[in-house]
PDB file of C-alpha atoms and ligand atoms in Angstrom:
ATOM      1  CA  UNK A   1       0.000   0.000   0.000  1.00 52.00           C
ATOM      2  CA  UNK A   2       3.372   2.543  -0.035  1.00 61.00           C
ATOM      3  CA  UNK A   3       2.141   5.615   2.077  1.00 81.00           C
ATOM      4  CA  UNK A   4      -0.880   6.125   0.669  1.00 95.00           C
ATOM      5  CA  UNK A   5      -3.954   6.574   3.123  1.00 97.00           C
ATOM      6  CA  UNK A   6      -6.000   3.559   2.869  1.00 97.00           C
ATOM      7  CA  UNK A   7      -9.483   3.975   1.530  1.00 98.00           C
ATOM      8  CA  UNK A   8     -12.131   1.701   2.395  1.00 98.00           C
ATOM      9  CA  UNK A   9     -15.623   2.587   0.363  1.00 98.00           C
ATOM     10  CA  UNK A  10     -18.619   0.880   1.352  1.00 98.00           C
ATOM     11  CA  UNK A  11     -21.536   0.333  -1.644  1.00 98.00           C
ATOM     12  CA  UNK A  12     -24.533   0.181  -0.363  1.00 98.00           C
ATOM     13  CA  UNK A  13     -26.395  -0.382  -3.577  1.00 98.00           C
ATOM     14  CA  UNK A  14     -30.097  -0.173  -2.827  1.00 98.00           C
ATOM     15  CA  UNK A  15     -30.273  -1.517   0.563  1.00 98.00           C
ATOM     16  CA  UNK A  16     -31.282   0.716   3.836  1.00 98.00           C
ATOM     17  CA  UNK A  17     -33.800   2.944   4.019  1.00 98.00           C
ATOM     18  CA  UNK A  18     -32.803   6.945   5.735  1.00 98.00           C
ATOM     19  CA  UNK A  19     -33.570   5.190   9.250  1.00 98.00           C
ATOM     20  CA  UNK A  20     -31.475   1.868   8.839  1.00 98.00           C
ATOM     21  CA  UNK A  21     -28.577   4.325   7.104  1.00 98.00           C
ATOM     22  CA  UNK A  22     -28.645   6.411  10.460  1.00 98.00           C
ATOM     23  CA  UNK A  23     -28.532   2.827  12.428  1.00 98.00           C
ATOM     24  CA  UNK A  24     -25.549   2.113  10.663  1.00 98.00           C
ATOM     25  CA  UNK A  25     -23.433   5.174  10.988  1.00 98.00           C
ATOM     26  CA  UNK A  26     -24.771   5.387  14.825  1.00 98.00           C
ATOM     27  CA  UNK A  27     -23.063   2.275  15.485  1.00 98.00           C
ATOM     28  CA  UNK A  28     -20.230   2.277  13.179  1.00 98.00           C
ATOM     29  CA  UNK A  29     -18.593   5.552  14.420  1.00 98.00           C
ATOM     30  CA  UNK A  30     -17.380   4.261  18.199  1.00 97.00           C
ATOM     31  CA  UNK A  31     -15.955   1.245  16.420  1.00 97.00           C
ATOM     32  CA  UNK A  32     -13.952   3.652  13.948  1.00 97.00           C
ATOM     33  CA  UNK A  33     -13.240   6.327  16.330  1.00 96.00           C
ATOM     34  CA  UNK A  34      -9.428   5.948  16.117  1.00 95.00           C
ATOM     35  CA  UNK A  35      -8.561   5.431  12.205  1.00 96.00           C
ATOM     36  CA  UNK A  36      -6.332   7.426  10.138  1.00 95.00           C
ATOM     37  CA  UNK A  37      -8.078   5.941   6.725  1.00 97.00           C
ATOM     38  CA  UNK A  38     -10.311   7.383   4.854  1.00 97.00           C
ATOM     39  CA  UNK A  39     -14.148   5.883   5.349  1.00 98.00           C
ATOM     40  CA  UNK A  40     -16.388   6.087   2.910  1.00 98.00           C
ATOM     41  CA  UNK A  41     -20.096   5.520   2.897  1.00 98.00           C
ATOM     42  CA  UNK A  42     -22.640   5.383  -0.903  1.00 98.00           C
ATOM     43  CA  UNK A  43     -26.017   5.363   0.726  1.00 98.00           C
ATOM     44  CA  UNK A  44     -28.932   5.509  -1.810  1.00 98.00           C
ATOM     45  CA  UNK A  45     -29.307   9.010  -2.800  1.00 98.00           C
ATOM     46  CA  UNK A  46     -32.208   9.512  -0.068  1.00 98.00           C
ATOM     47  CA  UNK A  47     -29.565   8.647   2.891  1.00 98.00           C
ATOM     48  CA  UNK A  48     -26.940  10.806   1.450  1.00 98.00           C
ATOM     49  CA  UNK A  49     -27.797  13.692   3.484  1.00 98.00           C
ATOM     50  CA  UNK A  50     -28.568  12.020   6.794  1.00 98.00           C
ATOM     51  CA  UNK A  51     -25.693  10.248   6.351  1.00 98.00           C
ATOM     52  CA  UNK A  52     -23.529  13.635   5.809  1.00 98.00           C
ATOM     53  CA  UNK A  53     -25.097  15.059   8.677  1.00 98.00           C
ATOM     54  CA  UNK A  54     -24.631  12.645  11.260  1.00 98.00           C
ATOM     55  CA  UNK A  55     -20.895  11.880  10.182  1.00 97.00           C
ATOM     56  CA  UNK A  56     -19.491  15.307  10.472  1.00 96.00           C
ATOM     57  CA  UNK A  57     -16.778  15.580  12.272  1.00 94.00           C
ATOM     58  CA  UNK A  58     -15.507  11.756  11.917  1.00 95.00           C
ATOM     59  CA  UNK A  59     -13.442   9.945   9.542  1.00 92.00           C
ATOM     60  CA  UNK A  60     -16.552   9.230   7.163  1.00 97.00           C
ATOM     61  CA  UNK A  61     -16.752  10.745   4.303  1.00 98.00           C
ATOM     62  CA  UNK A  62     -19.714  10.116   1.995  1.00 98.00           C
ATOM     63  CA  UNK A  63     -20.369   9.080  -1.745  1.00 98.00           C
ATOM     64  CA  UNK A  64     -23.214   8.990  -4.380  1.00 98.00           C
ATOM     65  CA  UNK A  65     -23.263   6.230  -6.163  1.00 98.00           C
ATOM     66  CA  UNK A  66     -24.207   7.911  -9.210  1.00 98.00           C
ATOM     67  CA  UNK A  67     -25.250  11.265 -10.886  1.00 98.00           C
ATOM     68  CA  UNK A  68     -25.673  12.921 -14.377  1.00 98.00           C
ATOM     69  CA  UNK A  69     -23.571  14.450 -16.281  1.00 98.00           C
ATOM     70  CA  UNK A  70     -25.070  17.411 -17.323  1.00 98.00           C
ATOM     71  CA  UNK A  71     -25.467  20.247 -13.928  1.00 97.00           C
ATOM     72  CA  UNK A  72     -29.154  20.212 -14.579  1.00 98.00           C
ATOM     73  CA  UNK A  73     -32.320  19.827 -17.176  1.00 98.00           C
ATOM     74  CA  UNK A  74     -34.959  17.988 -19.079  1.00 98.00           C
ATOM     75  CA  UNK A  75     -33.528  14.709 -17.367  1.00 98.00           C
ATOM     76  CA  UNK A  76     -36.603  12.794 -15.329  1.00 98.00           C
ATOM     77  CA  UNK A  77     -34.986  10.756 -12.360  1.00 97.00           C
ATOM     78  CA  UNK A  78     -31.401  12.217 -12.841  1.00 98.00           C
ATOM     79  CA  UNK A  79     -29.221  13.611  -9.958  1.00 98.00           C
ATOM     80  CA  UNK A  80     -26.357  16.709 -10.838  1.00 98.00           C
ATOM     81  CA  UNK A  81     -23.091  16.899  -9.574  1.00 98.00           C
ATOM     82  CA  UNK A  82     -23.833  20.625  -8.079  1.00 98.00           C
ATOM     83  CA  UNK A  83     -26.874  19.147  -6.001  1.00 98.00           C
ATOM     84  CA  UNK A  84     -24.418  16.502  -4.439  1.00 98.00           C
ATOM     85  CA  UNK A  85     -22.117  19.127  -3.821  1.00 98.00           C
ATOM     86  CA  UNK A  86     -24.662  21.542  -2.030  1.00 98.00           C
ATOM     87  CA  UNK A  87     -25.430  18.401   0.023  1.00 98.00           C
ATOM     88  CA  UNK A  88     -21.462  18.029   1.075  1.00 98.00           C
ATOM     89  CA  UNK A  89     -21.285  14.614  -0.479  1.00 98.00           C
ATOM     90  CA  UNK A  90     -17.435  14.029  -1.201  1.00 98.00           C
ATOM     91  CA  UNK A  91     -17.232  11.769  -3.513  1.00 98.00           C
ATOM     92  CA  UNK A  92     -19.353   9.626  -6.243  1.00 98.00           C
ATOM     93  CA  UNK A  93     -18.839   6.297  -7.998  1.00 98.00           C
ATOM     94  CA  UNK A  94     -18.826   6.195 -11.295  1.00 98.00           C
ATOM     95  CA  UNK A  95     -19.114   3.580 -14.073  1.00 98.00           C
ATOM     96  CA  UNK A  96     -19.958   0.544 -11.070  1.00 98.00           C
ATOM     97  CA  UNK A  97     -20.583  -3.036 -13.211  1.00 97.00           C
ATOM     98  CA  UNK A  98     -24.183  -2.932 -12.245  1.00 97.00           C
ATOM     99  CA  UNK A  99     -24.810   0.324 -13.775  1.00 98.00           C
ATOM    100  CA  UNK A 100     -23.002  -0.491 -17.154  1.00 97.00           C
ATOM    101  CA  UNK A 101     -24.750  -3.550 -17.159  1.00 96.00           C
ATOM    102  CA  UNK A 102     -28.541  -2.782 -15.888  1.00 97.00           C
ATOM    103  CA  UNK A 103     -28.398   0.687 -17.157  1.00 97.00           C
ATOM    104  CA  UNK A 104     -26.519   1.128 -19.857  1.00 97.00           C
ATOM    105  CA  UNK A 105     -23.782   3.083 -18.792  1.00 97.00           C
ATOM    106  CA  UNK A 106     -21.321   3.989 -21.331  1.00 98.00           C
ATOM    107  CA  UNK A 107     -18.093   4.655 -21.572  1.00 98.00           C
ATOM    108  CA  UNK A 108     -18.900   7.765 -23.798  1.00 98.00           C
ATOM    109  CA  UNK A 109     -20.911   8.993 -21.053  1.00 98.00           C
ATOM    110  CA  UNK A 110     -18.329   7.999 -18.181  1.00 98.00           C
ATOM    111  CA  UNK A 111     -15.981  10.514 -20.151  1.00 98.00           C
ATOM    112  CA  UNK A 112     -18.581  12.942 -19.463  1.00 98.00           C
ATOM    113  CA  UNK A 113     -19.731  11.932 -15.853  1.00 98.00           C
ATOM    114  CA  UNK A 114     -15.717  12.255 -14.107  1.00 98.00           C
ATOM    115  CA  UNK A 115     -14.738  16.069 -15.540  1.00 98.00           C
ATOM    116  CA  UNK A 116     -18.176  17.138 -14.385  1.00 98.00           C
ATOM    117  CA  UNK A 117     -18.009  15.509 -11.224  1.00 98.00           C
ATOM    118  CA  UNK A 118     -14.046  17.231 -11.101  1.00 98.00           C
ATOM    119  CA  UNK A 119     -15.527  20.289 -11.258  1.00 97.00           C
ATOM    120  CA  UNK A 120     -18.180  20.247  -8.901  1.00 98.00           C
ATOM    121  CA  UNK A 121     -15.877  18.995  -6.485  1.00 98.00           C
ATOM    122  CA  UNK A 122     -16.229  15.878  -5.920  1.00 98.00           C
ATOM    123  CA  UNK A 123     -13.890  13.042  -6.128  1.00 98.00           C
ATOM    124  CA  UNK A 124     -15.107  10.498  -8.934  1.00 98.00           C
ATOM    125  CA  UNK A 125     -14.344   6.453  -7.687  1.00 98.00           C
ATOM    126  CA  UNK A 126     -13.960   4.866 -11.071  1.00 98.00           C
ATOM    127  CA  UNK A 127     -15.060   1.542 -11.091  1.00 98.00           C
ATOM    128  CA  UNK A 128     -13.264  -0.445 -13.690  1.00 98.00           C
ATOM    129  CA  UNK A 129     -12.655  -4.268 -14.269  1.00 98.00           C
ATOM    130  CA  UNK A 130     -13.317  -7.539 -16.644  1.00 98.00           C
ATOM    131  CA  UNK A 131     -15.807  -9.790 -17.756  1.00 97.00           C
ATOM    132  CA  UNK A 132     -15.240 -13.610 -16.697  1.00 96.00           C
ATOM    133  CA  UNK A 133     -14.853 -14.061 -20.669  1.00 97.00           C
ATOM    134  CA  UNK A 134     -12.213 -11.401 -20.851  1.00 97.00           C
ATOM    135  CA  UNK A 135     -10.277 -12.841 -17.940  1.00 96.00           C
ATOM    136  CA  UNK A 136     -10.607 -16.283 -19.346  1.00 95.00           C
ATOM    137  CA  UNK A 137      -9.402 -15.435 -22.923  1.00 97.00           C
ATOM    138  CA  UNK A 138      -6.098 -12.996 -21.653  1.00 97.00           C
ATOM    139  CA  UNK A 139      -8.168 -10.015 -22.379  1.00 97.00           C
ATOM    140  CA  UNK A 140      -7.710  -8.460 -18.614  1.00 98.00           C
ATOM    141  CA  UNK A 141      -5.501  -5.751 -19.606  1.00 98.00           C
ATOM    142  CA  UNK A 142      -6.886  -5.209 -22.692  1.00 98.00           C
ATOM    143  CA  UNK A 143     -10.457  -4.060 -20.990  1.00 98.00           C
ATOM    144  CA  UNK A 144      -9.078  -2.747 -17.922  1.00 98.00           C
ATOM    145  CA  UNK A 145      -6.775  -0.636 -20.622  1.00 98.00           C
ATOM    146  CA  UNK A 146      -9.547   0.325 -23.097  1.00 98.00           C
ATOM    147  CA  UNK A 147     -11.882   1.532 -19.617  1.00 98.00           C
ATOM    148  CA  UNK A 148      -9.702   4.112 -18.371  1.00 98.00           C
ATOM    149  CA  UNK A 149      -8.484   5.595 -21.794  1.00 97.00           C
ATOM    150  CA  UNK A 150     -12.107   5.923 -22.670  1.00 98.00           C
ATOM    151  CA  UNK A 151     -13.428   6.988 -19.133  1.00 98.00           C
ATOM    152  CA  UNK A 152     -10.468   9.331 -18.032  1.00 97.00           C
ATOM    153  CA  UNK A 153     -10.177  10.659 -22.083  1.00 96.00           C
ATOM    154  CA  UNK A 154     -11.244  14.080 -20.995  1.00 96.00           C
ATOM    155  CA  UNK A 155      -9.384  14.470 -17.782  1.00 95.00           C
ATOM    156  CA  UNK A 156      -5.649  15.482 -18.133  1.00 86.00           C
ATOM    157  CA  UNK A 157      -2.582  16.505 -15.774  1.00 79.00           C
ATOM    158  CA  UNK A 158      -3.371  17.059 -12.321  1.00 86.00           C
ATOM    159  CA  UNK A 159      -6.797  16.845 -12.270  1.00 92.00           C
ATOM    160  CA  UNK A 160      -6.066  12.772 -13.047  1.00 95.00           C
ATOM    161  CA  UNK A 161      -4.288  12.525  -9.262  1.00 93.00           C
ATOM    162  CA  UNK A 162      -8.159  13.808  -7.965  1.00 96.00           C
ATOM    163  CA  UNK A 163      -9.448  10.344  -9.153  1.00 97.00           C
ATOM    164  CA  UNK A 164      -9.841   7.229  -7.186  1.00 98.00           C
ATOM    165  CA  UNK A 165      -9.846   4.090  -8.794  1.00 98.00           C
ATOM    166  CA  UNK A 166     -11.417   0.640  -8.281  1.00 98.00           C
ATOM    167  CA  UNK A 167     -10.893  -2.346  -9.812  1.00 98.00           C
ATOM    168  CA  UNK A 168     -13.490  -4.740  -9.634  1.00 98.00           C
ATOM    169  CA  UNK A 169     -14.109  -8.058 -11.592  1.00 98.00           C
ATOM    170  CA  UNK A 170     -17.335  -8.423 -12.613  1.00 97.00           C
ATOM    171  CA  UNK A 171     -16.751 -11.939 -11.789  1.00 97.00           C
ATOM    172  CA  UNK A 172     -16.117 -11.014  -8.433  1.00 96.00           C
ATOM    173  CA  UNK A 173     -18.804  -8.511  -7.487  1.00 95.00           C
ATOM    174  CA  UNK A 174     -21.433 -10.360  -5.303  1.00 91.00           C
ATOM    175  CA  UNK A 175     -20.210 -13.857  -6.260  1.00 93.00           C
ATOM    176  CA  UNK A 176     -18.321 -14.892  -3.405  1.00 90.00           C
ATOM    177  CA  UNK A 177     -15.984 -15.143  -5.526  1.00 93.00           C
ATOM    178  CA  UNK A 178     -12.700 -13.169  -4.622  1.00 94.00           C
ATOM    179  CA  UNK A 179      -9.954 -12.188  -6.888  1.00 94.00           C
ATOM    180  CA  UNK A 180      -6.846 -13.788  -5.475  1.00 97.00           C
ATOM    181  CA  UNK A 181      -4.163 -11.087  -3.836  1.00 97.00           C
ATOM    182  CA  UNK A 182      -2.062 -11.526  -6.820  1.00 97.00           C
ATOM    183  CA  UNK A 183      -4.789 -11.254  -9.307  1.00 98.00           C
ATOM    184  CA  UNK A 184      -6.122  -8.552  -7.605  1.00 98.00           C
ATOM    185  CA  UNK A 185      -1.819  -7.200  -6.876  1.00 98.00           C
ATOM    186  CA  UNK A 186      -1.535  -7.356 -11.079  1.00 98.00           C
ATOM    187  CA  UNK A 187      -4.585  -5.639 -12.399  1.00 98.00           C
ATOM    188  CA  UNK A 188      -4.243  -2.727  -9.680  1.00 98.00           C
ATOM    189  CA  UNK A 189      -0.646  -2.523 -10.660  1.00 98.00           C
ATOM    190  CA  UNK A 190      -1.408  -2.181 -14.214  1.00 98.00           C
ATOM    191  CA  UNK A 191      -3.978  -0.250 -13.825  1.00 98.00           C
ATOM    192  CA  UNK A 192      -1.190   2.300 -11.972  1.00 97.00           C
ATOM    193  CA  UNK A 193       0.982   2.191 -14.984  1.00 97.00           C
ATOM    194  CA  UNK A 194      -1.910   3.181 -17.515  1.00 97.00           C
ATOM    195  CA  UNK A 195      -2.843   6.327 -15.149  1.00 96.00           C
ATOM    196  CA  UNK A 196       1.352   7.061 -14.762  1.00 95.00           C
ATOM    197  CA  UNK A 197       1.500   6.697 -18.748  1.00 94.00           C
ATOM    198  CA  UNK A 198      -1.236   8.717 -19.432  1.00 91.00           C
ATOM    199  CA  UNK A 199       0.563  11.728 -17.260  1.00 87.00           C
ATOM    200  CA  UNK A 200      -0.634  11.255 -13.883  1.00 84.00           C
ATOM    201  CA  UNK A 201       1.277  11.394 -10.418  1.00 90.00           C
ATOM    202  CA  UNK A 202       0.236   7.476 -10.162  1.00 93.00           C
ATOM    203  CA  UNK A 203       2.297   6.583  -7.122  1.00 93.00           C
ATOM    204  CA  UNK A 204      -0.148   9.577  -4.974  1.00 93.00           C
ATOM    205  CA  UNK A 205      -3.706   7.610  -6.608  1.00 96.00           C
ATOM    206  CA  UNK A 206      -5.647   5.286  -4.613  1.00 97.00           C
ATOM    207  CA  UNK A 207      -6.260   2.401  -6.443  1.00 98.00           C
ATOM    208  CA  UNK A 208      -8.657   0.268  -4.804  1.00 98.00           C
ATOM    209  CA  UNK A 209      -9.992  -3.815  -5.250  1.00 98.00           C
ATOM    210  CA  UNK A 210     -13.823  -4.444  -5.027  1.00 98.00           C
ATOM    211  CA  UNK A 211     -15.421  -8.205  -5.261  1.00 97.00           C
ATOM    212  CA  UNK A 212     -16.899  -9.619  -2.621  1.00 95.00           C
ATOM    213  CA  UNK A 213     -14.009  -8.409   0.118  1.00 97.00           C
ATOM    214  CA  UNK A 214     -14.915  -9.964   3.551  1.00 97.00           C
ATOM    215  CA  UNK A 215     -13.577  -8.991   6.985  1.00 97.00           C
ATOM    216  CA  UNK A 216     -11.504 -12.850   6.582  1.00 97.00           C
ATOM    217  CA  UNK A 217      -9.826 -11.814   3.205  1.00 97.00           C
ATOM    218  CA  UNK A 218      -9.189  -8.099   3.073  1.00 98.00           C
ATOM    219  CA  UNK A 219      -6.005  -8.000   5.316  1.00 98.00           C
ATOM    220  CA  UNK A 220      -4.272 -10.157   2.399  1.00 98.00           C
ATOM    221  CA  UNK A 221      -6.071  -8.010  -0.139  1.00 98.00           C
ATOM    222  CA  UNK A 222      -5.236  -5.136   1.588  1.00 97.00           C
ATOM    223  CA  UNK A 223      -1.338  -6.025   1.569  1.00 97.00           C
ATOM    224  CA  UNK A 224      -0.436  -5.351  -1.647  1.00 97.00           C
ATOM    225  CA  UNK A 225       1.691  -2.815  -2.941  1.00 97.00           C
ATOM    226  CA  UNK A 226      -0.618  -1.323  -5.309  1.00 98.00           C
ATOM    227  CA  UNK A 227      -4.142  -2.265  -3.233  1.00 98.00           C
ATOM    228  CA  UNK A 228      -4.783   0.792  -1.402  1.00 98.00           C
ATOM    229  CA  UNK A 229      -8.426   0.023  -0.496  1.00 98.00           C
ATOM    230  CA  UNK A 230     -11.544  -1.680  -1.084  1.00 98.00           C
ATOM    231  CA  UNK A 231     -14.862  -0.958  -2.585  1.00 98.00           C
ATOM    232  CA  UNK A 232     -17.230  -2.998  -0.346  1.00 98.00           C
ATOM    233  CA  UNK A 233     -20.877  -3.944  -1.283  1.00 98.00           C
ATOM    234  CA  UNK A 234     -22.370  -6.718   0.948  1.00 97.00           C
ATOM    235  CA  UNK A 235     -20.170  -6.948   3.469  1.00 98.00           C
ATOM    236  CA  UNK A 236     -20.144  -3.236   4.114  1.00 98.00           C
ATOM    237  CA  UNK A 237     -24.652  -3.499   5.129  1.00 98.00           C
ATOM    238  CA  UNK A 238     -23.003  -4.440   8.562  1.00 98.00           C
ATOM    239  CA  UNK A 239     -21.087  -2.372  10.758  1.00 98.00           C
ATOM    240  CA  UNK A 240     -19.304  -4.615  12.972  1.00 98.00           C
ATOM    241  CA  UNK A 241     -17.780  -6.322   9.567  1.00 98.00           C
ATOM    242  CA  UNK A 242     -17.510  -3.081   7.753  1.00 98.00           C
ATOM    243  CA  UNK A 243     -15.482  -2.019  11.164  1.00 98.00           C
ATOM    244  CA  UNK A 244     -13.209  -5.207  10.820  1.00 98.00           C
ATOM    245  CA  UNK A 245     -12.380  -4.314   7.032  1.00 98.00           C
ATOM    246  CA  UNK A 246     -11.575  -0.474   7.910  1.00 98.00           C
ATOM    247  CA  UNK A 247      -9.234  -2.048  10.483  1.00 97.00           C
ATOM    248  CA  UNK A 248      -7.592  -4.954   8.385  1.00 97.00           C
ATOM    249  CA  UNK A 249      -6.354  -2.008   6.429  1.00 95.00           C
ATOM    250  CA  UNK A 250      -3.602  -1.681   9.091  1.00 90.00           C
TER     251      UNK A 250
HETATM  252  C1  PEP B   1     -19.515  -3.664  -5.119  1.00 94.11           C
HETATM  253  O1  PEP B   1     -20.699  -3.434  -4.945  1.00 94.11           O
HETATM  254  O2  PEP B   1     -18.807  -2.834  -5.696  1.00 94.11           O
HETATM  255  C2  PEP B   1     -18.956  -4.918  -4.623  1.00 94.11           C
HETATM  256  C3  PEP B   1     -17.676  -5.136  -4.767  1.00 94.11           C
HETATM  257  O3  PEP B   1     -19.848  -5.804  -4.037  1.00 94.11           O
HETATM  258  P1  PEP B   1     -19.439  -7.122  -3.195  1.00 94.11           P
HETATM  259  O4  PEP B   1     -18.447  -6.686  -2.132  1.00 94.11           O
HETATM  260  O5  PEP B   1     -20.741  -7.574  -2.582  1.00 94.11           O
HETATM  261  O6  PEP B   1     -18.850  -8.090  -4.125  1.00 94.11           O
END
């Protein structure tokens, strides 16, 4: 992990209503009280603010999990950067599996989605990461390589070092089925020397793993020289094993 903070991100998807969101920070909070990472919670958009409000002050800091590209319009159901922002969210994920997958996501779009979420301040997690296919037929690389050109092709210089990225198998996400650390140790390195080539200050980026991360297997995740985090969907719905991942990051 070098001397980067650690950055543990947990996806809630669509699970927890405002009142189960304010359960969770309630009780998460005394058992994070002491770390130096960075903590980050993506509530549904509805939780976002009571989530902001009752975290001030701690280590949490707090993500979308989506939002348009455009700062406002003739877009039923859409969420702007700027109204994030006004709500001091942080951060916002960008490009997850599920949403290229269930909704069409593009790539064309993500180019679009990280400058405007750059310039409303906040601090775009890029999810990137292969099919089972891809991995399968040597195409890992390849995908992970053709995501970030496409996704980061509007963002240049210093503005690249503002972006957090996560790799995450699709064959991974939800499964049970965990990347091994040196799966995980190769792609998140490679994915380092496609931000460094494209101009970035790589060695400052967080680069983070997501797929099915578990309070038994993220301290050997976690160890790798180029894993500086995790992106955490179901076990980050609990505190107490959310808690245990935040703290197998050292
Ligand atoms: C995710 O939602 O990004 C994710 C990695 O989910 P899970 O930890 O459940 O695999």
């Amino acid at each position: 992990m070098a001397d980067r903070v650690p950055y543990i991100a947990a996806n809630w998807k669509m699970h927890k209503t405002v009142a189960e969101a304010a359960e969770f920070v309630d009780a998460l909070l005394p058992r994070i009280a002491a770390t130096q990472h960075d903590v980050v919670i993506c509530p549904p958009y509805l939780a976002l603010g009571e989530v902001v409000e009752r975290s001030r002050g701690s280590a949490v800091r707090v993500a979308a999990q989506n939002m348009h590209e455009q700062e406002s319009g003739a877009f039923t159901g859409e969420v702007s950067a700027p109204m994030l922002a006004e709500l001091d969210v942080d951060a916002v994920v960008l490009g997850h599996s599920e949403r290229r997958r269930h909704f069409g996501e593009t790539d064309e779009a993500l180019a679009r989605k990280v400058p405007a979420a750059l310039a409303a301040g906040l601090e775009p997690i890029l999810c990137v990461g292969e099919s089972e296919e891809a991995r399968d037929g040597g195409q890992t690389d390849a995908v992970l390589e053709r995501q970030l050109q496409a996704d980061l092709a509007e963002v240049g210089g210093a503005k690249l070092a503002e972006v957090v990225v996560a790799y995450e198998p699709i064959w991974a996400i939800g499964t049970g089925r965990t990347a091994t650390p040196e799966q995980a140790q190769q792609a998140c390195a490679f994915i380092r020397d496609v931000l460094r080539e494209r101009g970035a200050a790589a060695n400052s980026m967080r680069i983070l793993y997501g797929g099915s991360v578990k309070p038994g297997n993220a301290a050997e995740l976690l160890a790798q020289e180029d894993i500086d985090g995790a992106l955490v969907g179901g076990a980050a719905l609990d505190p107490g094993d959310f808690a245990a991942i935040v703290e197998a990051a050292g």
